[in-house]
Short mmCIF file of N, CA and C in Angstrom, two decimals:
data_model
loop_
_atom_site.label_atom_id
_atom_site.label_comp_id
_atom_site.label_asym_id
_atom_site.label_seq_id
_atom_site.Cartn_x
_atom_site.Cartn_y
_atom_site.Cartn_z
N ALA A 141 -10.47 8.84 -10.87
CA ALA A 141 -9.54 9.65 -10.10
C ALA A 141 -8.31 8.83 -9.77
N VAL A 142 -7.21 9.48 -9.74
CA VAL A 142 -5.94 8.86 -9.34
C VAL A 142 -5.53 9.52 -8.04
N VAL A 143 -5.21 8.71 -7.04
CA VAL A 143 -4.83 9.26 -5.74
C VAL A 143 -3.46 8.77 -5.33
N SER A 144 -2.84 9.52 -4.45
CA SER A 144 -1.53 9.14 -3.92
C SER A 144 -1.70 8.10 -2.82
N THR A 145 -0.81 7.13 -2.80
CA THR A 145 -0.82 6.13 -1.73
C THR A 145 0.32 6.35 -0.74
N GLN A 146 0.92 7.54 -0.77
CA GLN A 146 2.03 7.82 0.16
C GLN A 146 1.60 7.65 1.61
N SER A 147 0.36 8.03 1.93
CA SER A 147 -0.10 7.92 3.32
C SER A 147 -0.33 6.48 3.74
N THR A 148 -0.43 5.55 2.77
CA THR A 148 -0.65 4.15 3.11
C THR A 148 0.65 3.35 3.06
N GLY A 149 1.77 4.03 2.94
CA GLY A 149 3.06 3.35 2.95
C GLY A 149 3.69 3.24 1.57
N GLY A 150 3.09 3.88 0.57
CA GLY A 150 3.67 3.86 -0.76
C GLY A 150 3.06 2.79 -1.65
N MET A 151 3.89 1.91 -2.16
CA MET A 151 3.44 0.90 -3.12
C MET A 151 2.33 0.02 -2.53
N VAL A 152 1.32 -0.23 -3.34
CA VAL A 152 0.21 -1.10 -2.94
C VAL A 152 0.31 -2.41 -3.71
N SER A 153 0.30 -3.53 -2.98
CA SER A 153 0.39 -4.84 -3.64
C SER A 153 -0.97 -5.51 -3.75
N ALA A 154 -1.96 -5.07 -2.93
CA ALA A 154 -3.31 -5.63 -2.98
C ALA A 154 -4.29 -4.58 -2.46
N ILE A 155 -5.53 -4.64 -2.96
CA ILE A 155 -6.53 -3.66 -2.55
C ILE A 155 -7.90 -4.33 -2.48
N ALA A 156 -8.71 -3.90 -1.52
CA ALA A 156 -10.10 -4.37 -1.38
C ALA A 156 -10.90 -3.22 -0.79
N THR A 157 -12.21 -3.24 -1.01
CA THR A 157 -13.07 -2.21 -0.45
C THR A 157 -14.24 -2.85 0.28
N HIS A 158 -14.77 -2.12 1.26
CA HIS A 158 -15.96 -2.56 1.97
C HIS A 158 -16.65 -1.33 2.54
N HIS A 159 -17.85 -1.03 2.06
CA HIS A 159 -18.67 0.08 2.57
C HIS A 159 -17.88 1.36 2.79
N GLY A 160 -17.17 1.80 1.77
CA GLY A 160 -16.45 3.06 1.84
C GLY A 160 -15.07 3.00 2.44
N THR A 161 -14.70 1.88 3.02
CA THR A 161 -13.35 1.71 3.55
C THR A 161 -12.49 1.04 2.49
N ILE A 162 -11.30 1.57 2.31
CA ILE A 162 -10.36 1.01 1.34
C ILE A 162 -9.25 0.31 2.11
N TYR A 163 -9.07 -0.97 1.85
CA TYR A 163 -8.01 -1.77 2.47
C TYR A 163 -6.88 -1.91 1.47
N THR A 164 -5.67 -1.56 1.87
CA THR A 164 -4.51 -1.74 1.00
C THR A 164 -3.42 -2.49 1.76
N SER A 165 -2.67 -3.27 1.03
CA SER A 165 -1.54 -3.98 1.59
C SER A 165 -0.29 -3.58 0.82
N SER A 166 0.79 -3.36 1.56
CA SER A 166 2.05 -3.00 0.92
C SER A 166 3.01 -4.19 0.99
N PRO A 167 4.05 -4.19 0.15
CA PRO A 167 4.98 -5.32 0.13
C PRO A 167 5.69 -5.61 1.46
N ASP A 168 5.70 -4.65 2.38
CA ASP A 168 6.33 -4.90 3.67
C ASP A 168 5.38 -5.57 4.67
N GLY A 169 4.15 -5.88 4.23
CA GLY A 169 3.20 -6.57 5.09
C GLY A 169 2.30 -5.66 5.91
N THR A 170 2.28 -4.37 5.59
CA THR A 170 1.41 -3.44 6.30
C THR A 170 0.04 -3.39 5.64
N LEU A 171 -1.00 -3.57 6.44
CA LEU A 171 -2.37 -3.42 5.96
C LEU A 171 -2.88 -2.08 6.48
N ALA A 172 -3.40 -1.25 5.58
CA ALA A 172 -3.94 0.05 5.97
C ALA A 172 -5.42 0.12 5.63
N ARG A 173 -6.20 0.66 6.56
CA ARG A 173 -7.61 0.96 6.32
C ARG A 173 -7.70 2.46 6.11
N SER A 174 -8.25 2.88 4.98
CA SER A 174 -8.27 4.30 4.65
C SER A 174 -9.65 4.75 4.21
N GLN A 175 -9.85 6.06 4.28
CA GLN A 175 -11.05 6.70 3.78
C GLN A 175 -10.62 7.70 2.72
N MET A 176 -11.43 7.87 1.67
CA MET A 176 -11.14 8.85 0.63
C MET A 176 -11.56 10.23 1.13
N LEU A 177 -10.65 11.20 1.07
CA LEU A 177 -10.94 12.57 1.46
C LEU A 177 -11.48 13.36 0.26
N GLU A 178 -12.12 14.48 0.52
CA GLU A 178 -12.63 15.32 -0.56
C GLU A 178 -11.50 15.80 -1.47
N SER A 179 -10.30 15.93 -0.91
CA SER A 179 -9.14 16.37 -1.69
C SER A 179 -8.68 15.30 -2.68
N GLY A 180 -9.18 14.07 -2.51
CA GLY A 180 -8.76 12.98 -3.38
C GLY A 180 -7.66 12.13 -2.79
N ASP A 181 -7.14 12.53 -1.63
CA ASP A 181 -6.12 11.74 -0.95
C ASP A 181 -6.77 10.67 -0.09
N LEU A 182 -5.98 9.68 0.27
CA LEU A 182 -6.43 8.66 1.21
C LEU A 182 -5.95 9.00 2.60
N GLU A 183 -6.84 8.94 3.57
CA GLU A 183 -6.47 9.16 4.95
C GLU A 183 -6.49 7.82 5.67
N VAL A 184 -5.35 7.43 6.23
CA VAL A 184 -5.26 6.15 6.93
C VAL A 184 -5.97 6.27 8.27
N ALA A 185 -6.96 5.41 8.49
CA ALA A 185 -7.68 5.37 9.76
C ALA A 185 -7.00 4.42 10.72
N GLN A 186 -6.39 3.36 10.18
CA GLN A 186 -5.74 2.36 11.02
C GLN A 186 -4.78 1.56 10.15
N SER A 187 -3.67 1.13 10.73
CA SER A 187 -2.76 0.24 10.01
C SER A 187 -2.23 -0.81 10.97
N THR A 188 -1.89 -1.94 10.40
CA THR A 188 -1.39 -3.04 11.20
C THR A 188 -0.40 -3.85 10.37
N SER A 189 0.44 -4.62 11.03
CA SER A 189 1.40 -5.48 10.35
C SER A 189 0.80 -6.88 10.23
N LEU A 190 0.78 -7.41 9.03
CA LEU A 190 0.23 -8.74 8.78
C LEU A 190 1.27 -9.82 9.06
N GLU A 191 0.78 -11.04 9.29
CA GLU A 191 1.65 -12.20 9.50
C GLU A 191 2.49 -12.48 8.25
N CYS A 192 1.94 -12.15 7.11
CA CYS A 192 2.59 -12.45 5.83
C CYS A 192 3.09 -11.16 5.20
N LYS A 193 4.33 -11.13 4.85
CA LYS A 193 4.84 -10.01 4.07
C LYS A 193 4.49 -10.30 2.61
N SER A 194 4.20 -9.28 1.87
CA SER A 194 3.90 -9.41 0.44
C SER A 194 2.60 -10.15 0.18
N VAL A 195 1.51 -9.43 0.28
CA VAL A 195 0.17 -9.94 -0.02
C VAL A 195 -0.17 -9.56 -1.44
N GLY A 196 -0.64 -10.54 -2.22
CA GLY A 196 -0.98 -10.30 -3.62
C GLY A 196 -2.47 -10.17 -3.86
N VAL A 197 -3.29 -10.72 -2.98
CA VAL A 197 -4.75 -10.69 -3.13
C VAL A 197 -5.36 -10.43 -1.76
N LEU A 198 -6.36 -9.56 -1.72
CA LEU A 198 -7.01 -9.21 -0.46
C LEU A 198 -8.51 -9.14 -0.70
N ARG A 199 -9.29 -9.79 0.19
CA ARG A 199 -10.75 -9.76 0.09
C ARG A 199 -11.35 -9.56 1.48
N VAL A 200 -12.47 -8.81 1.54
CA VAL A 200 -13.19 -8.58 2.79
C VAL A 200 -14.54 -9.27 2.67
N ARG A 201 -14.92 -10.02 3.70
CA ARG A 201 -16.21 -10.70 3.70
C ARG A 201 -17.34 -9.67 3.69
N ASP A 202 -18.47 -10.02 3.10
CA ASP A 202 -19.60 -9.10 2.94
C ASP A 202 -20.03 -8.43 4.23
N ASP A 203 -19.96 -9.12 5.36
CA ASP A 203 -20.39 -8.51 6.62
C ASP A 203 -19.30 -7.64 7.26
N GLY A 204 -18.13 -7.58 6.64
CA GLY A 204 -17.04 -6.74 7.13
C GLY A 204 -16.34 -7.24 8.37
N LYS A 205 -16.61 -8.48 8.78
CA LYS A 205 -16.00 -9.00 10.01
C LYS A 205 -14.68 -9.72 9.79
N LEU A 206 -14.45 -10.21 8.59
CA LEU A 206 -13.24 -10.97 8.29
C LEU A 206 -12.63 -10.50 6.98
N TYR A 207 -11.30 -10.63 6.89
CA TYR A 207 -10.66 -10.47 5.59
C TYR A 207 -9.68 -11.61 5.38
N VAL A 208 -9.43 -11.88 4.12
CA VAL A 208 -8.56 -12.97 3.72
C VAL A 208 -7.46 -12.39 2.85
N ALA A 209 -6.22 -12.78 3.14
CA ALA A 209 -5.06 -12.29 2.41
C ALA A 209 -4.34 -13.45 1.75
N GLY A 210 -4.14 -13.37 0.46
CA GLY A 210 -3.37 -14.37 -0.28
C GLY A 210 -1.94 -13.91 -0.40
N GLY A 211 -1.03 -14.62 0.27
CA GLY A 211 0.37 -14.20 0.31
C GLY A 211 1.18 -14.72 -0.86
N TRP A 212 2.27 -14.03 -1.13
CA TRP A 212 3.16 -14.46 -2.20
C TRP A 212 3.87 -15.75 -1.83
N ASP A 213 3.75 -16.18 -0.58
CA ASP A 213 4.34 -17.45 -0.17
C ASP A 213 3.40 -18.62 -0.46
N GLY A 214 2.21 -18.34 -1.03
CA GLY A 214 1.24 -19.39 -1.34
C GLY A 214 0.23 -19.63 -0.25
N GLY A 215 0.43 -19.03 0.93
CA GLY A 215 -0.51 -19.20 2.04
C GLY A 215 -1.69 -18.26 1.93
N VAL A 216 -2.84 -18.72 2.41
CA VAL A 216 -4.05 -17.91 2.44
C VAL A 216 -4.40 -17.72 3.92
N ARG A 217 -4.38 -16.46 4.38
CA ARG A 217 -4.55 -16.17 5.79
C ARG A 217 -5.88 -15.47 6.08
N LEU A 218 -6.46 -15.84 7.20
CA LEU A 218 -7.74 -15.31 7.64
C LEU A 218 -7.51 -14.40 8.84
N TYR A 219 -8.14 -13.22 8.83
CA TYR A 219 -7.99 -12.23 9.91
C TYR A 219 -9.36 -11.70 10.34
N SER A 220 -9.46 -11.32 11.60
CA SER A 220 -10.61 -10.60 12.12
C SER A 220 -10.44 -9.12 11.77
N CYS A 221 -11.45 -8.49 11.19
CA CYS A 221 -11.36 -7.07 10.86
C CYS A 221 -11.37 -6.19 12.11
N LYS A 222 -12.14 -6.56 13.10
CA LYS A 222 -12.30 -5.72 14.28
C LYS A 222 -10.99 -5.50 15.03
N ARG A 223 -10.23 -6.55 15.21
CA ARG A 223 -8.98 -6.44 15.98
C ARG A 223 -7.74 -6.78 15.16
N ASP A 224 -7.90 -7.00 13.86
CA ASP A 224 -6.78 -7.41 13.00
C ASP A 224 -6.08 -8.64 13.56
N LYS A 225 -6.86 -9.52 14.18
CA LYS A 225 -6.30 -10.72 14.78
C LYS A 225 -6.13 -11.80 13.72
N PHE A 226 -4.94 -12.39 13.70
CA PHE A 226 -4.64 -13.51 12.81
C PHE A 226 -5.39 -14.74 13.31
N LEU A 227 -6.20 -15.35 12.45
CA LEU A 227 -7.02 -16.49 12.85
C LEU A 227 -6.53 -17.83 12.32
N GLY A 228 -5.76 -17.83 11.25
CA GLY A 228 -5.27 -19.09 10.72
C GLY A 228 -4.77 -18.97 9.29
N VAL A 229 -4.11 -20.02 8.84
CA VAL A 229 -3.55 -20.05 7.48
C VAL A 229 -3.79 -21.41 6.86
N VAL A 230 -4.04 -21.39 5.58
CA VAL A 230 -4.10 -22.62 4.78
C VAL A 230 -3.00 -22.52 3.74
N GLU A 231 -2.11 -23.48 3.75
CA GLU A 231 -1.03 -23.52 2.74
C GLU A 231 -1.59 -24.20 1.51
N ALA A 232 -2.27 -23.45 0.68
CA ALA A 232 -3.03 -24.02 -0.43
C ALA A 232 -2.30 -24.01 -1.76
N HIS A 233 -1.32 -23.15 -1.93
CA HIS A 233 -0.71 -22.97 -3.24
C HIS A 233 0.81 -22.91 -3.16
N SER A 234 1.43 -23.06 -4.31
CA SER A 234 2.87 -22.89 -4.41
C SER A 234 3.21 -21.41 -4.24
N PRO A 235 4.46 -21.10 -3.85
CA PRO A 235 4.84 -19.70 -3.69
C PRO A 235 4.58 -18.86 -4.94
N GLU A 236 4.17 -17.61 -4.70
CA GLU A 236 3.94 -16.61 -5.74
C GLU A 236 2.85 -16.99 -6.72
N THR A 237 1.85 -17.76 -6.29
CA THR A 237 0.85 -18.21 -7.26
C THR A 237 -0.59 -17.84 -6.95
N VAL A 238 -0.94 -17.40 -5.72
CA VAL A 238 -2.34 -17.09 -5.41
C VAL A 238 -2.78 -15.91 -6.28
N THR A 239 -3.82 -16.13 -7.10
CA THR A 239 -4.26 -15.10 -8.04
C THR A 239 -5.64 -14.55 -7.73
N ASP A 240 -6.48 -15.30 -7.02
CA ASP A 240 -7.81 -14.81 -6.71
C ASP A 240 -8.37 -15.51 -5.48
N ILE A 241 -9.24 -14.79 -4.78
CA ILE A 241 -9.93 -15.32 -3.61
C ILE A 241 -11.39 -14.96 -3.73
N VAL A 242 -12.26 -15.92 -3.50
CA VAL A 242 -13.70 -15.68 -3.48
C VAL A 242 -14.23 -16.12 -2.12
N LEU A 243 -14.93 -15.22 -1.43
CA LEU A 243 -15.58 -15.54 -0.16
C LEU A 243 -17.06 -15.73 -0.45
N TRP A 244 -17.63 -16.82 0.04
CA TRP A 244 -19.04 -17.09 -0.25
C TRP A 244 -19.68 -17.93 0.84
N GLY A 245 -20.99 -17.84 0.92
CA GLY A 245 -21.72 -18.64 1.90
C GLY A 245 -21.42 -18.30 3.34
N GLY A 246 -20.82 -17.14 3.60
CA GLY A 246 -20.53 -16.72 4.96
C GLY A 246 -19.27 -17.32 5.56
N ASN A 247 -18.96 -18.58 5.25
CA ASN A 247 -17.78 -19.21 5.87
C ASN A 247 -17.00 -20.09 4.90
N ARG A 248 -17.12 -19.80 3.62
CA ARG A 248 -16.39 -20.61 2.62
C ARG A 248 -15.45 -19.73 1.82
N VAL A 249 -14.31 -20.31 1.49
CA VAL A 249 -13.29 -19.61 0.71
C VAL A 249 -12.88 -20.49 -0.46
N THR A 250 -12.77 -19.87 -1.61
CA THR A 250 -12.21 -20.54 -2.79
C THR A 250 -11.03 -19.71 -3.25
N THR A 251 -9.90 -20.35 -3.50
CA THR A 251 -8.73 -19.65 -4.00
C THR A 251 -8.28 -20.29 -5.31
N ALA A 252 -7.67 -19.48 -6.15
CA ALA A 252 -7.12 -19.97 -7.42
C ALA A 252 -5.68 -19.49 -7.51
N GLY A 253 -4.88 -20.28 -8.22
CA GLY A 253 -3.48 -19.91 -8.35
C GLY A 253 -2.90 -20.27 -9.71
N ARG A 254 -1.76 -19.64 -10.01
CA ARG A 254 -1.05 -19.95 -11.25
C ARG A 254 -0.43 -21.34 -11.23
N ASP A 255 -0.55 -22.03 -10.09
CA ASP A 255 -0.02 -23.39 -9.98
C ASP A 255 -1.05 -24.43 -10.47
N ASN A 256 -2.09 -23.95 -11.18
CA ASN A 256 -3.15 -24.81 -11.73
C ASN A 256 -3.96 -25.51 -10.66
N LYS A 257 -4.09 -24.88 -9.47
CA LYS A 257 -4.88 -25.43 -8.38
C LYS A 257 -6.01 -24.48 -8.02
N VAL A 258 -7.15 -25.07 -7.64
CA VAL A 258 -8.24 -24.34 -7.04
C VAL A 258 -8.48 -25.01 -5.69
N ALA A 259 -8.49 -24.23 -4.63
CA ALA A 259 -8.67 -24.77 -3.29
C ALA A 259 -10.00 -24.30 -2.71
N PHE A 260 -10.71 -25.19 -2.05
CA PHE A 260 -11.97 -24.88 -1.38
C PHE A 260 -11.81 -25.22 0.09
N TRP A 261 -12.20 -24.32 0.99
CA TRP A 261 -12.13 -24.61 2.41
C TRP A 261 -13.20 -23.85 3.15
N THR A 262 -13.52 -24.37 4.32
CA THR A 262 -14.56 -23.80 5.18
C THR A 262 -13.95 -23.45 6.52
N PHE A 263 -14.34 -22.32 7.06
CA PHE A 263 -13.91 -21.95 8.41
C PHE A 263 -15.15 -21.75 9.26
N TYR A 264 -14.97 -21.59 10.55
CA TYR A 264 -16.09 -21.51 11.50
C TYR A 264 -17.04 -20.39 11.21
#
C-alpha cells in the first residue's frame, strides 16, 4: 500500500516502526508518531520537534522506551519515547554520513557511516 504523508508534515527523511506505531521524521526536524487508518492514511497521534534538523536514520529500541536518530550533521541522538526528551548526543560521524543504526543488548548502539567509520557506544 502507498499512503500519503501529508498529515505527518509531507516529506519523510527517516522511518521506523514499533508495535503498530509508525515513527517518521521530516527534514524540518519534526518527529511524528502515527497509526495506520483503515482508509490507508496515517493519523498523527503525537509530534515533536527534534534537537537535530534533518534526520537520515531512525531506530526504536525493542522495548519502545528509547529511540535513536542519526542526523545529517553526523551526530547520533538518543531520546526517551515517553516524553520525547533529548538524552544526549554522540558526534560519531562526519556530516551527512550516518547510514545505519543498530540497537542491541538493551543499552548498546552501533552506527555506520559513509565516512568509513563504525562507532560502538553504550548508554545507561
